[in-house]
Amino acid sequence: MPPRIRSSKFASLPRPSPSQPQCARPQTITHNVPSSRHFSQTPCQQVTLRRRKFYEWLNGPGKQLKEPLPASTNYLGAYDKYGNLVRAGPGYQRGAAKPQEAGETKLTETTNEAAASTEETKTPEGQESLEALEDAARQEQAEKKDDAQDDSVLPPETQEDLRPFPLNQYFRSQPVLSEDLREAIFQRVKRDGATVSLASVEFGVSNERVGAVVRLKQMEKEWIAQGKTLAMPYSKALLEMLPTTPYIDTSEPANRGKRPIVHEPINDLIVHPATRQQLWVPVAESRHFTREDAGKAFDNSLLPADERIPHPELVKAERELASGLSFEERRKLAEERFAVETAQKKSEEEAKQAEIRAQKVVPQRRWDFVFKDISVESAGRNGRDARGVGWRYGLPHQDRKKGQVKIPTKVEA
């Protein structure tokens, strides 16, 4: 075995002499440890540039975003790179009060004139006055014209101001329902007893959203009655940051002649899966092809578009108005349709409740057994009636038998 090579970095170990005792304390060994690496103390130019730009943004546009504008969104797309509001005029100063004396005087005079004209020409109950609507529209146009000429007044938001993400040019923030509008919808349905479709037409909100508002408001009031704490500051902060649809109370004198702001389209037609295919239907030239025929071409049970929309009564009302009927006649027809619809819904609800009462439920550990009285005569003379018990089991269909015609013998017109 070759001898071990000693390193020059380590000092030779002292060997104890024979005269020294074996318990002597050994000497300390010193190592020549190489010096540590010296890192550069030069600052990174790129990090310094980013930090400087960040503080420039905080002192520029970021300073404007720290305190949001009242009754307005605070999105990045509404400001330029210098922190200036794009839609504001040259004479606009943030925090300046708008003079309201002239506007209030003008509003009072216009309201008095509209009230006088309404008293002179009495309109039927439930019908809007045409002159009041024209006065309100004329007043609104005059206010918009005055605001456009005055640079110190902040103009309303545009589509460019509703871009929360500057790099996404196609996204626009959609408005949400204000708290006053939600409360008005809830009171109209719960207190006044209006139907969901009627509230949808009055407030310009879809049926699904009206139902959701009523359910959530009911839950909110139940939580308040139970003493639970609600996150009202969070909700208020969100409503201040998002565009909202305000509630216009037409019963107030200041809003005479105005109509509620439409929140969303309420009569959009939902695409039916059966209509996604392309069909070529031969039709005789002398035949009048209607929407009902088009629905049957796709599916025999598909209703026409006039009946599949959420509010088919609006189409009927427009047709009656175009036909030249008076207001009293149109009102009478609408009341008759409403009475028929109410009676039909009531009969369906009674039939459903009667079916539930006819069943006997026996609760068990894992399942509930439901028993229902039947009659042997319900199966019919041939035993194939749908009201019979077990009509789907053990009896083949007629098309599986011999001698049955399995090809169509006629064409539906």
Tab-separated table of C-alpha atoms in Angstrom:
chain	number	residue	atom	x	y	z
A	1	MET	CA	0.000	0.000	0.000
A	2	PRO	CA	1.536	3.353	-1.021
A	3	PRO	CA	2.172	5.911	1.702
A	4	ARG	CA	-0.433	8.650	2.314
A	5	ILE	CA	0.433	12.013	0.808
A	6	ARG	CA	0.317	14.837	3.266
A	7	SER	CA	-1.259	18.112	2.247
A	8	SER	CA	0.798	21.244	2.442
A	9	LYS	CA	-2.174	23.182	3.832
A	10	PHE	CA	-2.113	21.394	7.125
A	11	ALA	CA	0.692	21.679	9.618
A	12	SER	CA	2.384	18.528	10.689
A	13	LEU	CA	0.947	17.052	13.800
A	14	PRO	CA	3.341	17.066	16.758
A	15	ARG	CA	4.217	13.633	17.904
A	16	PRO	CA	4.428	13.060	21.591
A	17	SER	CA	7.898	12.306	22.812
A	18	PRO	CA	8.529	9.305	24.974
A	19	SER	CA	9.357	11.570	27.903
A	20	GLN	CA	5.990	13.369	27.736
A	21	PRO	CA	2.959	11.782	29.313
A	22	GLN	CA	0.206	10.447	27.073
A	23	CYS	CA	-2.466	12.635	28.681
A	24	ALA	CA	-0.932	15.888	27.503
A	25	ARG	CA	-3.354	18.316	25.818
A	26	PRO	CA	-2.863	18.453	22.040
A	27	GLN	CA	-2.048	21.728	20.351
A	28	THR	CA	-4.563	23.655	18.267
A	29	ILE	CA	-4.398	22.983	14.553
A	30	THR	CA	-4.650	26.034	12.300
A	31	HIS	CA	-6.158	25.759	8.786
A	32	ASN	CA	-5.492	28.119	5.941
A	33	VAL	CA	-9.178	28.631	4.910
A	34	PRO	CA	-9.559	30.422	1.588
A	35	SER	CA	-11.220	33.845	1.740
A	36	SER	CA	-14.994	34.091	0.930
A	37	ARG	CA	-16.279	35.427	-2.406
A	38	HIS	CA	-16.800	39.176	-2.625
A	39	PHE	CA	-20.166	40.060	-4.262
A	40	SER	CA	-20.529	43.148	-6.412
A	41	GLN	CA	-21.957	46.209	-4.687
A	42	THR	CA	-23.058	47.885	-7.959
A	43	PRO	CA	-26.914	48.434	-7.954
A	44	CYS	CA	-28.966	46.753	-10.687
A	45	GLN	CA	-30.057	49.373	-13.199
A	46	GLN	CA	-33.172	47.433	-14.251
A	47	VAL	CA	-34.540	47.105	-10.707
A	48	THR	CA	-33.942	50.790	-10.064
A	49	LEU	CA	-35.813	51.734	-13.253
A	50	ARG	CA	-38.808	49.591	-12.316
A	51	ARG	CA	-38.894	51.042	-8.826
A	52	ARG	CA	-38.757	54.576	-10.196
A	53	LYS	CA	-41.601	53.874	-12.639
A	54	PHE	CA	-43.646	52.317	-9.863
A	55	TYR	CA	-43.356	55.413	-7.688
A	56	GLU	CA	-44.122	57.614	-10.684
A	57	TRP	CA	-47.336	55.655	-11.219
A	58	LEU	CA	-48.237	55.925	-7.526
A	59	ASN	CA	-47.807	59.695	-7.637
A	60	GLY	CA	-49.630	59.964	-10.993
A	61	PRO	CA	-52.623	57.758	-11.924
A	62	GLY	CA	-52.392	55.817	-8.678
A	63	LYS	CA	-52.984	58.972	-6.674
A	64	GLN	CA	-56.294	59.509	-8.478
A	65	LEU	CA	-57.337	55.910	-7.869
A	66	LYS	CA	-56.713	56.188	-4.136
A	67	GLU	CA	-59.849	58.291	-3.644
A	68	PRO	CA	-62.584	57.149	-6.074
A	69	LEU	CA	-65.024	59.550	-7.668
A	70	PRO	CA	-68.490	59.573	-6.075
A	71	ALA	CA	-71.242	57.917	-8.143
A	72	SER	CA	-68.720	56.738	-10.722
A	73	THR	CA	-66.495	53.769	-11.431
A	74	ASN	CA	-62.786	53.935	-10.734
A	75	TYR	CA	-61.335	51.779	-13.505
A	76	LEU	CA	-57.867	52.118	-14.996
A	77	GLY	CA	-59.264	52.602	-18.491
A	78	ALA	CA	-60.842	55.935	-17.512
A	79	TYR	CA	-57.458	57.637	-16.911
A	80	ASP	CA	-54.506	58.359	-19.165
A	81	LYS	CA	-50.872	57.715	-18.280
A	82	TYR	CA	-50.608	61.098	-16.564
A	83	GLY	CA	-53.556	60.462	-14.227
A	84	ASN	CA	-56.055	62.717	-16.027
A	85	LEU	CA	-59.677	61.659	-16.412
A	86	VAL	CA	-60.269	61.135	-20.129
A	87	ARG	CA	-63.945	62.107	-20.246
A	88	ALA	CA	-63.499	65.261	-18.124
A	89	GLY	CA	-63.439	68.641	-19.829
A	90	PRO	CA	-60.622	71.196	-19.619
A	91	GLY	CA	-62.399	73.213	-16.927
A	92	TYR	CA	-63.280	70.268	-14.698
A	93	GLN	CA	-61.835	70.323	-11.202
A	94	ARG	CA	-62.182	67.376	-8.916
A	95	GLY	CA	-64.138	68.201	-5.777
A	96	ALA	CA	-65.741	71.351	-7.201
A	97	ALA	CA	-69.435	71.712	-6.365
A	98	LYS	CA	-71.939	71.971	-9.188
A	99	PRO	CA	-74.352	74.919	-9.047
A	100	GLN	CA	-77.853	73.539	-8.728
A	101	GLU	CA	-79.951	76.689	-8.325
A	102	ALA	CA	-80.696	77.241	-11.995
A	103	GLY	CA	-81.231	73.550	-12.585
A	104	GLU	CA	-83.628	73.263	-9.657
A	105	THR	CA	-85.598	76.309	-10.787
A	106	LYS	CA	-85.844	74.973	-14.294
A	107	LEU	CA	-86.888	71.562	-13.032
A	108	THR	CA	-89.623	73.091	-10.872
A	109	GLU	CA	-90.985	75.176	-13.722
A	110	THR	CA	-91.013	72.224	-16.114
A	111	THR	CA	-92.662	69.997	-13.517
A	112	ASN	CA	-95.386	72.558	-12.870
A	113	GLU	CA	-96.031	72.914	-16.589
A	114	ALA	CA	-96.215	69.136	-16.989
A	115	ALA	CA	-98.605	68.879	-14.043
A	116	ALA	CA	-100.810	71.633	-15.466
A	117	SER	CA	-100.926	69.999	-18.880
A	118	THR	CA	-101.740	66.661	-17.239
A	119	GLU	CA	-104.628	68.193	-15.335
A	120	GLU	CA	-105.991	69.818	-18.460
A	121	THR	CA	-105.904	66.649	-20.553
A	122	LYS	CA	-106.885	63.827	-18.267
A	123	THR	CA	-105.604	60.451	-19.338
A	124	PRO	CA	-107.210	57.135	-18.451
A	125	GLU	CA	-106.001	55.421	-15.316
A	126	GLY	CA	-103.004	53.197	-15.960
A	127	GLN	CA	-102.066	54.918	-19.231
A	128	GLU	CA	-99.063	57.205	-19.528
A	129	SER	CA	-99.605	60.759	-20.684
A	130	LEU	CA	-97.972	61.433	-24.027
A	131	GLU	CA	-97.400	65.106	-23.216
A	132	ALA	CA	-95.762	64.242	-19.891
A	133	LEU	CA	-93.401	61.835	-21.626
A	134	GLU	CA	-92.526	64.444	-24.243
A	135	ASP	CA	-91.885	67.088	-21.566
A	136	ALA	CA	-89.658	64.712	-19.624
A	137	ALA	CA	-87.696	63.801	-22.754
A	138	ARG	CA	-87.355	67.476	-23.705
A	139	GLN	CA	-86.157	68.343	-20.208
A	140	GLU	CA	-83.603	65.529	-20.235
A	141	GLN	CA	-82.231	66.658	-23.592
A	142	ALA	CA	-81.919	70.228	-22.320
A	143	GLU	CA	-80.034	69.073	-19.232
A	144	LYS	CA	-77.659	67.001	-21.345
A	145	LYS	CA	-77.045	69.975	-23.631
A	146	ASP	CA	-76.279	72.272	-20.696
A	147	ASP	CA	-73.921	69.712	-19.174
A	148	ALA	CA	-72.133	69.265	-22.495
A	149	GLN	CA	-71.553	73.015	-22.805
A	150	ASP	CA	-70.308	73.352	-19.217
A	151	ASP	CA	-66.738	72.053	-18.888
A	152	SER	CA	-66.869	72.102	-15.090
A	153	VAL	CA	-69.543	69.368	-15.045
A	154	LEU	CA	-68.359	65.774	-15.210
A	155	PRO	CA	-70.059	64.025	-18.164
A	156	PRO	CA	-71.583	60.562	-17.727
A	157	GLU	CA	-69.533	57.434	-18.198
A	158	THR	CA	-68.896	56.078	-21.670
A	159	GLN	CA	-68.019	52.591	-22.834
A	160	GLU	CA	-64.321	53.430	-22.657
A	161	ASP	CA	-64.674	54.248	-18.952
A	162	LEU	CA	-66.050	50.768	-18.243
A	163	ARG	CA	-62.822	48.930	-19.112
A	164	PRO	CA	-61.343	47.600	-15.847
A	165	PHE	CA	-58.480	45.872	-17.694
A	166	PRO	CA	-56.512	48.236	-19.971
A	167	LEU	CA	-54.931	45.400	-21.962
A	168	ASN	CA	-58.340	43.850	-22.748
A	169	GLN	CA	-59.999	46.251	-25.177
A	170	TYR	CA	-63.140	44.144	-25.642
A	171	PHE	CA	-64.299	43.625	-22.054
A	172	ARG	CA	-66.854	46.066	-20.659
A	173	SER	CA	-68.104	45.964	-17.095
A	174	GLN	CA	-71.849	45.290	-16.994
A	175	PRO	CA	-74.086	47.212	-14.561
A	176	VAL	CA	-75.603	45.571	-11.501
A	177	LEU	CA	-78.847	46.283	-9.665
A	178	SER	CA	-78.687	49.045	-7.087
A	179	GLU	CA	-79.844	48.417	-3.538
A	180	ASP	CA	-82.923	50.643	-3.976
A	181	LEU	CA	-83.952	48.761	-7.115
A	182	ARG	CA	-83.599	45.400	-5.367
A	183	GLU	CA	-85.741	46.572	-2.471
A	184	ALA	CA	-88.377	47.935	-4.874
A	185	ILE	CA	-88.538	44.605	-6.738
A	186	PHE	CA	-88.916	42.695	-3.475
A	187	GLN	CA	-91.680	44.970	-2.202
A	188	ARG	CA	-93.516	44.809	-5.542
A	189	VAL	CA	-93.591	41.012	-5.495
A	190	LYS	CA	-94.005	40.287	-1.780
A	191	ARG	CA	-96.076	43.210	-0.533
A	192	ASP	CA	-98.146	44.063	-3.617
A	193	GLY	CA	-98.488	40.448	-4.772
A	194	ALA	CA	-97.343	41.083	-8.346
A	195	THR	CA	-96.227	38.145	-10.449
A	196	VAL	CA	-92.621	37.661	-11.478
A	197	SER	CA	-93.401	38.372	-15.130
A	198	LEU	CA	-95.239	41.597	-14.250
A	199	ALA	CA	-92.349	42.827	-12.098
A	200	SER	CA	-89.957	41.917	-14.899
A	201	VAL	CA	-91.855	44.102	-17.363
A	202	GLU	CA	-92.209	47.023	-14.941
A	203	PHE	CA	-88.555	47.197	-13.875
A	204	GLY	CA	-86.885	45.983	-17.081
A	205	VAL	CA	-85.260	42.982	-15.380
A	206	SER	CA	-85.373	39.377	-16.588
A	207	ASN	CA	-87.569	36.778	-14.896
A	208	GLU	CA	-84.594	34.813	-13.592
A	209	ARG	CA	-83.035	37.875	-11.994
A	210	VAL	CA	-86.330	38.934	-10.392
A	211	GLY	CA	-86.690	35.489	-8.812
A	212	ALA	CA	-83.101	35.587	-7.560
A	213	VAL	CA	-83.577	39.059	-6.050
A	214	VAL	CA	-86.741	37.990	-4.218
A	215	ARG	CA	-85.105	34.860	-2.792
A	216	LEU	CA	-81.938	36.655	-1.669
A	217	LYS	CA	-83.881	39.547	-0.148
A	218	GLN	CA	-86.082	37.114	1.758
A	219	MET	CA	-82.998	35.333	3.092
A	220	GLU	CA	-81.424	38.659	4.044
A	221	LYS	CA	-84.476	39.711	6.045
A	222	GLU	CA	-84.574	36.319	7.770
A	223	TRP	CA	-80.937	36.698	8.789
A	224	ILE	CA	-81.624	40.182	10.153
A	225	ALA	CA	-84.545	38.802	12.178
A	226	GLN	CA	-82.259	36.084	13.554
A	227	GLY	CA	-79.681	38.664	14.617
A	228	LYS	CA	-76.959	37.636	12.183
A	229	THR	CA	-74.338	40.172	11.126
A	230	LEU	CA	-74.362	41.107	7.439
A	231	ALA	CA	-71.382	42.286	5.398
A	232	MET	CA	-73.015	45.597	4.530
A	233	PRO	CA	-69.758	47.628	4.289
A	234	TYR	CA	-68.421	45.115	1.769
A	235	SER	CA	-71.622	45.270	-0.302
A	236	LYS	CA	-71.659	49.072	-0.180
A	237	ALA	CA	-68.033	49.265	-1.311
A	238	LEU	CA	-68.723	46.939	-4.248
A	239	LEU	CA	-71.753	48.947	-5.362
A	240	GLU	CA	-69.659	52.116	-5.284
A	241	MET	CA	-67.005	50.558	-7.527
A	242	LEU	CA	-69.338	48.927	-10.077
A	243	PRO	CA	-71.766	50.560	-12.526
A	244	THR	CA	-75.311	50.270	-11.194
A	245	THR	CA	-78.829	50.614	-12.574
A	246	PRO	CA	-80.657	53.195	-10.418
A	247	TYR	CA	-84.268	52.985	-9.337
A	248	ILE	CA	-86.608	55.682	-10.650
A	249	ASP	CA	-89.742	56.036	-8.554
A	250	THR	CA	-92.390	57.274	-10.976
A	251	SER	CA	-94.745	58.160	-8.109
A	252	GLU	CA	-92.577	61.118	-7.072
A	253	PRO	CA	-93.361	64.510	-8.644
A	254	ALA	CA	-89.744	64.993	-9.721
A	255	ASN	CA	-89.905	61.808	-11.823
A	256	ARG	CA	-93.241	62.548	-13.464
A	257	GLY	CA	-93.225	61.399	-17.069
A	258	LYS	CA	-90.051	59.331	-16.720
A	259	ARG	CA	-89.775	55.623	-17.318
A	260	PRO	CA	-87.649	53.087	-15.419
A	261	ILE	CA	-84.193	52.442	-16.823
A	262	VAL	CA	-84.092	49.075	-18.585
A	263	HIS	CA	-81.456	46.928	-16.923
A	264	GLU	CA	-81.263	44.183	-19.570
A	265	PRO	CA	-83.270	42.706	-22.462
A	266	ILE	CA	-86.203	40.795	-21.008
A	267	ASN	CA	-87.638	39.133	-24.116
A	268	ASP	CA	-84.649	37.368	-25.652
A	269	LEU	CA	-85.407	34.044	-27.301
A	270	ILE	CA	-83.424	31.120	-25.925
A	271	VAL	CA	-81.926	28.888	-28.615
A	272	HIS	CA	-83.659	25.520	-28.575
A	273	PRO	CA	-81.434	22.464	-29.199
A	274	ALA	CA	-83.790	21.245	-31.934
A	275	THR	CA	-83.244	24.439	-33.970
A	276	ARG	CA	-79.470	24.047	-34.256
A	277	GLN	CA	-79.767	21.849	-37.318
A	278	GLN	CA	-80.290	23.057	-40.869
A	279	LEU	CA	-83.392	21.785	-42.620
A	280	TRP	CA	-84.714	22.043	-46.158
A	281	VAL	CA	-88.503	21.801	-46.062
A	282	PRO	CA	-90.367	21.755	-49.397
A	283	VAL	CA	-93.439	23.970	-49.197
A	284	ALA	CA	-96.089	24.609	-51.813
A	285	GLU	CA	-96.165	28.096	-53.278
A	286	SER	CA	-99.812	28.552	-52.377
A	287	ARG	CA	-99.258	27.642	-48.740
A	288	HIS	CA	-98.788	30.277	-46.036
A	289	PHE	CA	-95.758	29.090	-44.010
A	290	THR	CA	-95.998	30.500	-40.480
A	291	ARG	CA	-93.768	30.387	-37.405
A	292	GLU	CA	-95.877	27.583	-36.012
A	293	ASP	CA	-95.135	25.519	-39.124
A	294	ALA	CA	-91.440	26.321	-38.755
A	295	GLY	CA	-91.493	25.051	-35.171
A	296	LYS	CA	-93.156	21.795	-36.204
A	297	ALA	CA	-90.566	21.351	-38.954
A	298	PHE	CA	-87.845	21.129	-36.310
A	299	ASP	CA	-89.863	19.256	-33.691
A	300	ASN	CA	-93.521	18.314	-33.421
A	301	SER	CA	-93.689	19.598	-29.838
A	302	LEU	CA	-91.737	22.824	-30.485
A	303	LEU	CA	-93.798	25.965	-29.944
A	304	PRO	CA	-93.444	28.991	-32.227
A	305	ALA	CA	-91.127	31.823	-31.296
A	306	ASP	CA	-94.015	34.075	-30.228
A	307	GLU	CA	-94.940	31.615	-27.479
A	308	ARG	CA	-91.442	30.560	-26.397
A	309	ILE	CA	-90.269	34.050	-25.462
A	310	PRO	CA	-90.427	34.978	-21.754
A	311	HIS	CA	-93.146	37.619	-22.291
A	312	PRO	CA	-95.500	36.634	-25.118
A	313	GLU	CA	-98.116	39.055	-23.790
A	314	LEU	CA	-95.988	41.989	-24.966
A	315	VAL	CA	-96.239	40.783	-28.561
A	316	LYS	CA	-100.005	40.495	-28.269
A	317	ALA	CA	-100.235	43.973	-26.750
A	318	GLU	CA	-98.212	45.463	-29.614
A	319	ARG	CA	-100.393	43.723	-32.185
A	320	GLU	CA	-103.538	45.018	-30.510
A	321	LEU	CA	-102.081	48.520	-30.450
A	322	ALA	CA	-101.160	48.300	-34.139
A	323	SER	CA	-104.662	47.097	-35.000
A	324	GLY	CA	-106.129	50.392	-33.730
A	325	LEU	CA	-107.912	49.207	-30.582
A	326	SER	CA	-108.657	51.754	-27.887
A	327	PHE	CA	-107.063	51.699	-24.462
A	328	GLU	CA	-110.178	50.335	-22.769
A	329	GLU	CA	-110.463	47.485	-25.269
A	330	ARG	CA	-106.802	46.573	-24.907
A	331	ARG	CA	-107.103	46.718	-21.135
A	332	LYS	CA	-110.144	44.440	-21.180
A	333	LEU	CA	-108.376	41.881	-23.373
A	334	ALA	CA	-105.315	41.962	-21.115
A	335	GLU	CA	-107.463	41.384	-18.026
A	336	GLU	CA	-109.187	38.436	-19.709
A	337	ARG	CA	-105.858	36.856	-20.618
A	338	PHE	CA	-104.590	37.390	-17.089
A	339	ALA	CA	-107.725	35.795	-15.604
A	340	VAL	CA	-107.410	32.749	-17.881
A	341	GLU	CA	-103.727	32.357	-17.029
A	342	THR	CA	-104.418	32.680	-13.301
A	343	ALA	CA	-107.204	30.088	-13.433
A	344	GLN	CA	-104.981	27.672	-15.360
A	345	LYS	CA	-102.149	28.015	-12.857
A	346	LYS	CA	-104.577	27.551	-9.984
A	347	SER	CA	-106.014	24.360	-11.493
A	348	GLU	CA	-102.529	22.957	-12.091
A	349	GLU	CA	-101.536	23.704	-8.507
A	350	GLU	CA	-104.703	22.091	-7.170
A	351	ALA	CA	-104.124	18.975	-9.285
A	352	LYS	CA	-100.563	18.758	-8.007
A	353	GLN	CA	-101.670	19.089	-4.391
A	354	ALA	CA	-104.426	16.482	-4.919
A	355	GLU	CA	-101.879	14.038	-6.308
A	356	ILE	CA	-99.655	14.592	-3.292
A	357	ARG	CA	-102.559	14.044	-0.902
A	358	ALA	CA	-103.534	10.815	-2.686
A	359	GLN	CA	-100.126	9.320	-1.965
A	360	LYS	CA	-99.244	7.643	1.288
A	361	VAL	CA	-95.609	7.984	2.312
A	362	VAL	CA	-94.104	5.498	4.754
A	363	PRO	CA	-90.710	6.779	5.933
A	364	GLN	CA	-88.089	4.138	6.547
A	365	ARG	CA	-84.486	4.081	7.578
A	366	ARG	CA	-82.921	4.549	4.151
A	367	TRP	CA	-85.840	4.978	1.733
A	368	ASP	CA	-89.382	6.282	1.807
A	369	PHE	CA	-92.043	3.985	0.381
A	370	VAL	CA	-94.835	5.749	-1.525
A	371	PHE	CA	-98.186	3.990	-1.945
A	372	LYS	CA	-100.975	5.117	-4.232
A	373	ASP	CA	-104.469	3.743	-4.784
A	374	ILE	CA	-105.099	2.415	-8.282
A	375	SER	CA	-107.985	1.022	-10.252
A	376	VAL	CA	-107.869	-1.988	-12.543
A	377	GLU	CA	-110.102	-0.224	-15.031
A	378	SER	CA	-107.467	2.483	-15.538
A	379	ALA	CA	-105.587	0.197	-17.945
A	380	GLY	CA	-108.373	0.497	-20.528
A	381	ARG	CA	-109.991	-2.113	-22.748
A	382	ASN	CA	-106.742	-3.275	-24.335
A	383	GLY	CA	-104.653	-2.918	-21.179
A	384	ARG	CA	-102.315	-0.373	-22.772
A	385	ASP	CA	-103.555	2.859	-21.257
A	386	ALA	CA	-100.845	5.051	-19.748
A	387	ARG	CA	-102.832	5.352	-16.522
A	388	GLY	CA	-102.557	1.622	-15.895
A	389	VAL	CA	-99.964	0.041	-13.646
A	390	GLY	CA	-97.114	-1.777	-15.329
A	391	TRP	CA	-98.131	-0.835	-18.849
A	392	ARG	CA	-94.473	-0.505	-19.825
A	393	TYR	CA	-93.505	-3.974	-18.651
A	394	GLY	CA	-94.241	-7.265	-20.406
A	395	LEU	CA	-96.224	-5.801	-23.302
A	396	PRO	CA	-94.357	-5.188	-26.557
A	397	HIS	CA	-95.166	-2.217	-28.739
A	398	GLN	CA	-97.375	-2.635	-31.765
A	399	ASP	CA	-94.502	-2.045	-34.182
A	400	ARG	CA	-92.800	-5.241	-32.963
A	401	LYS	CA	-95.682	-7.450	-34.083
A	402	LYS	CA	-96.051	-9.095	-37.424
A	403	GLY	CA	-98.369	-7.595	-39.973
A	404	GLN	CA	-98.045	-4.049	-38.640
A	405	VAL	CA	-97.327	-1.263	-41.124
A	406	LYS	CA	-94.003	0.297	-40.156
A	407	ILE	CA	-93.679	2.933	-42.884
A	408	PRO	CA	-95.455	6.317	-42.879
A	409	THR	CA	-98.699	6.247	-44.800
A	410	LYS	CA	-99.274	10.022	-44.937
A	411	VAL	CA	-97.343	13.281	-44.866
A	412	GLU	CA	-98.314	15.961	-42.386
A	413	ALA	CA	-99.205	19.225	-44.118
